[in-house]
Amino acid sequence: FPNLNGLRFIAAFLVIIHHIEQIKSIFKLENYWNVVPFIGVIGKLGVVLFFVLSGFLITYLLLTEEHSFKNISIKKFYIRRVLRIWPLYFLIIVLAFLVLPNINLFVMPGYGKEVIYSNLFLKLFLYAIFFPNLVLSSLGSVPYASHTWSIGTEEQFYLVWPVMLKYFKKYRIALMLFIIAFYLAFGHFLTTHYSNILPYKNVIRDFWSKFNIDCMAIGGLFSILLYQKSK
């Protein structure tokens, strides 16, 4: 789908603008971070657009594989994702924890080693098992690694998606609609007083806001409809 490259550009450009103004704010440079509300939301909107594209493309690839080989190989899917993502992901984690904190040029105000290395082993463990979105929700930002929260969401999505598509052949559209409805319903539940019974409610709410599997399901829904040539 080369026509999606334009959408990828728009999404990436929004994220870049968001983070440039955020970093300028941290370094006390002239910025629009808290001046123009648009700047504060476009980063998340850009990432959300990426999630929709990801759900669309991954679903379409799996449907194509099923059509060509009469089966979806979960093992081969995982291998492809590992080779594509893990090397760069772990390089970023190594740089963020071991290299950049030791170079003054890259040390952000308020984020020295004492901040980065607090709860170090728990942070490294959560990054290692691909829960950077949980680190951001419960343990705070790690400069140059916090943006990997979206990679964590992608990896969690990859873990369940081929399994669901493989074993829900007849009810895939209903499955997509259920995921979207459940995500939104549970998100709403977390904003009510009824959710006060949950331990670590604020952490769960913050994590849920970054676990955008509903966006993947939206992309997946339209991928299925397109693949079936549905009017």
GROMACS .gro file of C-alpha atoms in nm:
model
  231
    1PHE     CA    1   0.000   0.000   0.000
    2PRO     CA    2   0.240   0.275  -0.117
    3ASN     CA    3  -0.045   0.524  -0.092
    4LEU     CA    4  -0.017   0.499   0.288
    5ASN     CA    5   0.330   0.657   0.284
    6GLY     CA    6   0.170   1.001   0.282
    7LEU     CA    7  -0.024   0.916   0.597
    8ARG     CA    8   0.294   0.782   0.757
    9PHE     CA    9   0.465   1.114   0.680
   10ILE     CA   10   0.183   1.313   0.839
   11ALA     CA   11   0.185   1.093   1.151
   12ALA     CA   12   0.565   1.109   1.187
   13PHE     CA   13   0.571   1.485   1.128
   14LEU     CA   14   0.314   1.543   1.403
   15VAL     CA   15   0.519   1.335   1.648
   16ILE     CA   16   0.840   1.521   1.556
   17ILE     CA   17   0.682   1.864   1.613
   18HIS     CA   18   0.539   1.748   1.947
   19HIS     CA   19   0.872   1.618   2.077
   20ILE     CA   20   1.079   1.911   1.949
   21GLU     CA   21   0.863   2.157   2.145
   22GLN     CA   22   0.864   1.927   2.448
   23ILE     CA   23   1.245   1.904   2.452
   24LYS     CA   24   1.277   2.280   2.400
   25SER     CA   25   1.053   2.328   2.704
   26ILE     CA   26   1.266   2.095   2.916
   27PHE     CA   27   1.584   2.282   2.818
   28LYS     CA   28   1.416   2.619   2.890
   29LEU     CA   29   1.435   2.733   2.529
   30GLU     CA   30   1.168   2.945   2.363
   31ASN     CA   31   0.888   2.705   2.278
   32TYR     CA   32   0.516   2.657   2.214
   33TRP     CA   33   0.475   2.358   2.449
   34ASN     CA   34   0.232   2.517   2.693
   35VAL     CA   35   0.135   2.803   2.464
   36VAL     CA   36  -0.043   2.631   2.176
   37PRO     CA   37  -0.272   2.344   2.290
   38PHE     CA   38  -0.240   2.188   1.943
   39ILE     CA   39   0.126   2.106   2.015
   40GLY     CA   40   0.035   1.906   2.324
   41VAL     CA   41  -0.204   1.666   2.151
   42ILE     CA   42  -0.064   1.613   1.802
   43GLY     CA   43   0.203   1.370   1.922
   44LYS     CA   44  -0.055   1.129   2.062
   45LEU     CA   45  -0.275   1.175   1.755
   46GLY     CA   46   0.019   1.092   1.529
   47VAL     CA   47   0.095   0.776   1.725
   48VAL     CA   48  -0.273   0.679   1.723
   49LEU     CA   49  -0.271   0.711   1.344
   50PHE     CA   50   0.033   0.481   1.334
   51PHE     CA   51  -0.156   0.228   1.548
   52VAL     CA   52  -0.450   0.230   1.308
   53LEU     CA   53  -0.213   0.180   1.013
   54SER     CA   54  -0.038  -0.100   1.202
   55GLY     CA   55  -0.365  -0.280   1.274
   56PHE     CA   56  -0.466  -0.242   0.910
   57LEU     CA   57  -0.136  -0.366   0.762
   58ILE     CA   58  -0.068  -0.651   1.005
   59THR     CA   59  -0.423  -0.782   0.966
   60TYR     CA   60  -0.402  -0.764   0.587
   61LEU     CA   61  -0.065  -0.945   0.584
   62LEU     CA   62  -0.203  -1.223   0.804
   63LEU     CA   63  -0.514  -1.260   0.587
   64THR     CA   64  -0.294  -1.277   0.276
   65GLU     CA   65  -0.073  -1.541   0.441
   66GLU     CA   66  -0.380  -1.745   0.534
   67HIS     CA   67  -0.509  -1.728   0.177
   68SER     CA   68  -0.173  -1.827   0.025
   69PHE     CA   69  -0.075  -2.104   0.269
   70LYS     CA   70  -0.415  -2.204   0.412
   71ASN     CA   71  -0.283  -2.123   0.758
   72ILE     CA   72  -0.138  -1.848   0.977
   73SER     CA   73   0.202  -1.942   1.117
   74ILE     CA   74   0.219  -1.777   1.458
   75LYS     CA   75   0.582  -1.884   1.504
   76LYS     CA   76   0.698  -1.727   1.176
   77PHE     CA   77   0.502  -1.411   1.254
   78TYR     CA   78   0.680  -1.374   1.587
   79ILE     CA   79   1.019  -1.435   1.425
   80ARG     CA   80   0.955  -1.163   1.164
   81ARG     CA   81   0.852  -0.914   1.431
   82VAL     CA   82   1.152  -0.999   1.652
   83LEU     CA   83   1.399  -0.948   1.368
   84ARG     CA   84   1.236  -0.623   1.266
   85ILE     CA   85   1.203  -0.457   1.607
   86TRP     CA   86   1.417  -0.610   1.882
   87PRO     CA   87   1.769  -0.505   1.764
   88LEU     CA   88   1.687  -0.134   1.745
   89TYR     CA   89   1.465  -0.143   2.054
   90PHE     CA   90   1.734  -0.292   2.277
   91LEU     CA   91   1.997  -0.061   2.128
   92ILE     CA   92   1.785   0.236   2.238
   93ILE     CA   93   1.747   0.092   2.589
   94VAL     CA   94   2.124   0.035   2.621
   95LEU     CA   95   2.196   0.390   2.501
   96ALA     CA   96   1.935   0.544   2.732
   97PHE     CA   97   2.062   0.370   3.046
   98LEU     CA   98   2.433   0.313   2.992
   99VAL     CA   99   2.565   0.566   2.742
  100LEU     CA  100   2.371   0.893   2.719
  101PRO     CA  101   2.349   0.958   3.099
  102ASN     CA  102   2.730   0.971   3.098
  103ILE     CA  103   2.751   1.239   2.827
  104ASN     CA  104   2.676   1.585   2.962
  105LEU     CA  105   2.543   1.710   2.630
  106PHE     CA  106   2.253   1.463   2.649
  107VAL     CA  107   2.164   1.500   3.018
  108MET     CA  108   1.826   1.672   3.044
  109PRO     CA  109   1.756   1.918   3.329
  110GLY     CA  110   1.592   1.730   3.615
  111TYR     CA  111   1.678   1.389   3.469
  112GLY     CA  112   2.023   1.308   3.601
  113LYS     CA  113   2.148   0.964   3.692
  114GLU     CA  114   1.976   0.975   4.031
  115VAL     CA  115   1.639   0.994   3.849
  116ILE     CA  116   1.718   0.748   3.571
  117TYR     CA  117   1.869   0.490   3.805
  118SER     CA  118   1.596   0.499   4.070
  119ASN     CA  119   1.414   0.164   4.068
  120LEU     CA  120   1.671   0.064   3.808
  121PHE     CA  121   1.623  -0.312   3.810
  122LEU     CA  122   1.245  -0.286   3.795
  123LYS     CA  123   1.269  -0.043   3.504
  124LEU     CA  124   1.514  -0.266   3.317
  125PHE     CA  125   1.295  -0.571   3.381
  126LEU     CA  126   0.983  -0.398   3.245
  127TYR     CA  127   1.174  -0.270   2.942
  128ALA     CA  128   1.316  -0.618   2.883
  129ILE     CA  129   0.969  -0.778   2.875
  130PHE     CA  130   0.833  -0.498   2.654
  131PHE     CA  131   0.630  -0.303   2.905
  132PRO     CA  132   0.782   0.045   2.857
  133ASN     CA  133   0.429   0.185   2.867
  134LEU     CA  134   0.401   0.051   3.223
  135VAL     CA  135   0.733   0.214   3.316
  136LEU     CA  136   0.603   0.549   3.192
  137SER     CA  137   0.278   0.502   3.385
  138SER     CA  138   0.424   0.393   3.719
  139LEU     CA  139   0.793   0.487   3.737
  140GLY     CA  140   0.819   0.806   3.533
  141SER     CA  141   1.011   0.915   3.226
  142VAL     CA  142   1.349   0.783   3.120
  143PRO     CA  143   1.502   1.031   2.871
  144TYR     CA  144   1.557   0.886   2.524
  145ALA     CA  145   1.366   0.567   2.616
  146SER     CA  146   1.021   0.687   2.723
  147HIS     CA  147   0.902   0.720   2.364
  148THR     CA  148   0.934   0.340   2.337
  149TRP     CA  149   0.597   0.317   2.516
  150SER     CA  150   0.446   0.294   2.168
  151ILE     CA  151   0.678   0.003   2.083
  152GLY     CA  152   0.554  -0.172   2.396
  153THR     CA  153   0.196  -0.124   2.281
  154GLU     CA  154   0.287  -0.262   1.938
  155GLU     CA  155   0.462  -0.566   2.087
  156GLN     CA  156   0.166  -0.643   2.314
  157PHE     CA  157  -0.057  -0.612   2.008
  158TYR     CA  158   0.167  -0.847   1.807
  159LEU     CA  159   0.157  -1.102   2.087
  160VAL     CA  160  -0.219  -1.156   2.069
  161TRP     CA  161  -0.318  -1.055   1.716
  162PRO     CA  162  -0.212  -1.357   1.506
  163VAL     CA  163  -0.360  -1.589   1.769
  164MET     CA  164  -0.698  -1.414   1.759
  165LEU     CA  165  -0.711  -1.400   1.381
  166LYS     CA  166  -0.613  -1.765   1.352
  167TYR     CA  167  -0.881  -1.894   1.588
  168PHE     CA  168  -1.166  -1.650   1.514
  169LYS     CA  169  -1.206  -1.712   1.142
  170LYS     CA  170  -1.583  -1.680   1.125
  171TYR     CA  171  -1.628  -1.396   1.370
  172ARG     CA  172  -1.344  -1.158   1.290
  173ILE     CA  173  -1.556  -0.850   1.228
  174ALA     CA  174  -1.750  -0.915   1.550
  175LEU     CA  175  -1.417  -0.960   1.729
  176MET     CA  176  -1.289  -0.622   1.606
  177LEU     CA  177  -1.610  -0.450   1.716
  178PHE     CA  178  -1.595  -0.622   2.056
  179ILE     CA  179  -1.234  -0.511   2.114
  180ILE     CA  180  -1.322  -0.150   2.028
  181ALA     CA  181  -1.632  -0.151   2.250
  182PHE     CA  182  -1.457  -0.323   2.543
  183TYR     CA  183  -1.159  -0.087   2.529
  184LEU     CA  184  -1.380   0.222   2.535
  185ALA     CA  185  -1.613   0.080   2.802
  186PHE     CA  186  -1.330  -0.016   3.036
  187GLY     CA  187  -1.163   0.320   2.976
  188HIS     CA  188  -1.487   0.492   3.077
  189PHE     CA  189  -1.518   0.266   3.382
  190LEU     CA  190  -1.173   0.383   3.496
  191THR     CA  191  -1.298   0.742   3.503
  192THR     CA  192  -1.587   0.661   3.740
  193HIS     CA  193  -1.587   0.623   4.119
  194TYR     CA  194  -1.679   0.256   4.078
  195SER     CA  195  -1.321   0.187   3.971
  196ASN     CA  196  -1.188   0.306   4.307
  197ILE     CA  197  -1.195  -0.058   4.423
  198LEU     CA  198  -0.907  -0.134   4.185
  199PRO     CA  199  -0.556  -0.136   4.334
  200TYR     CA  200  -0.317   0.103   4.155
  201LYS     CA  201  -0.611   0.258   3.974
  202ASN     CA  202  -0.414   0.559   3.849
  203VAL     CA  203  -0.141   0.338   3.707
  204ILE     CA  204  -0.397   0.116   3.534
  205ARG     CA  205  -0.579   0.419   3.392
  206ASP     CA  206  -0.257   0.572   3.260
  207PHE     CA  207  -0.146   0.237   3.116
  208TRP     CA  208  -0.486   0.182   2.954
  209SER     CA  209  -0.470   0.520   2.784
  210LYS     CA  210  -0.147   0.405   2.615
  211PHE     CA  211  -0.261   0.051   2.533
  212ASN     CA  212  -0.445   0.156   2.218
  213ILE     CA  213  -0.556  -0.184   2.094
  214ASP     CA  214  -0.887  -0.023   1.995
  215CYS     CA  215  -0.698   0.170   1.727
  216MET     CA  216  -0.541  -0.152   1.599
  217ALA     CA  217  -0.888  -0.307   1.589
  218ILE     CA  218  -1.022  -0.012   1.389
  219GLY     CA  219  -0.745  -0.067   1.134
  220GLY     CA  220  -0.808  -0.442   1.147
  221LEU     CA  221  -1.181  -0.396   1.087
  222PHE     CA  222  -1.128  -0.198   0.768
  223SER     CA  223  -0.854  -0.438   0.659
  224ILE     CA  224  -1.099  -0.730   0.684
  225LEU     CA  225  -1.368  -0.538   0.498
  226LEU     CA  226  -1.122  -0.444   0.223
  227TYR     CA  227  -0.987  -0.797   0.194
  228GLN     CA  228  -1.339  -0.934   0.164
  229LYS     CA  229  -1.416  -0.661  -0.092
  230SER     CA  230  -1.715  -0.571   0.119
  231LYS     CA  231  -1.929  -0.285  -0.007
   0.00000   0.00000   0.00000
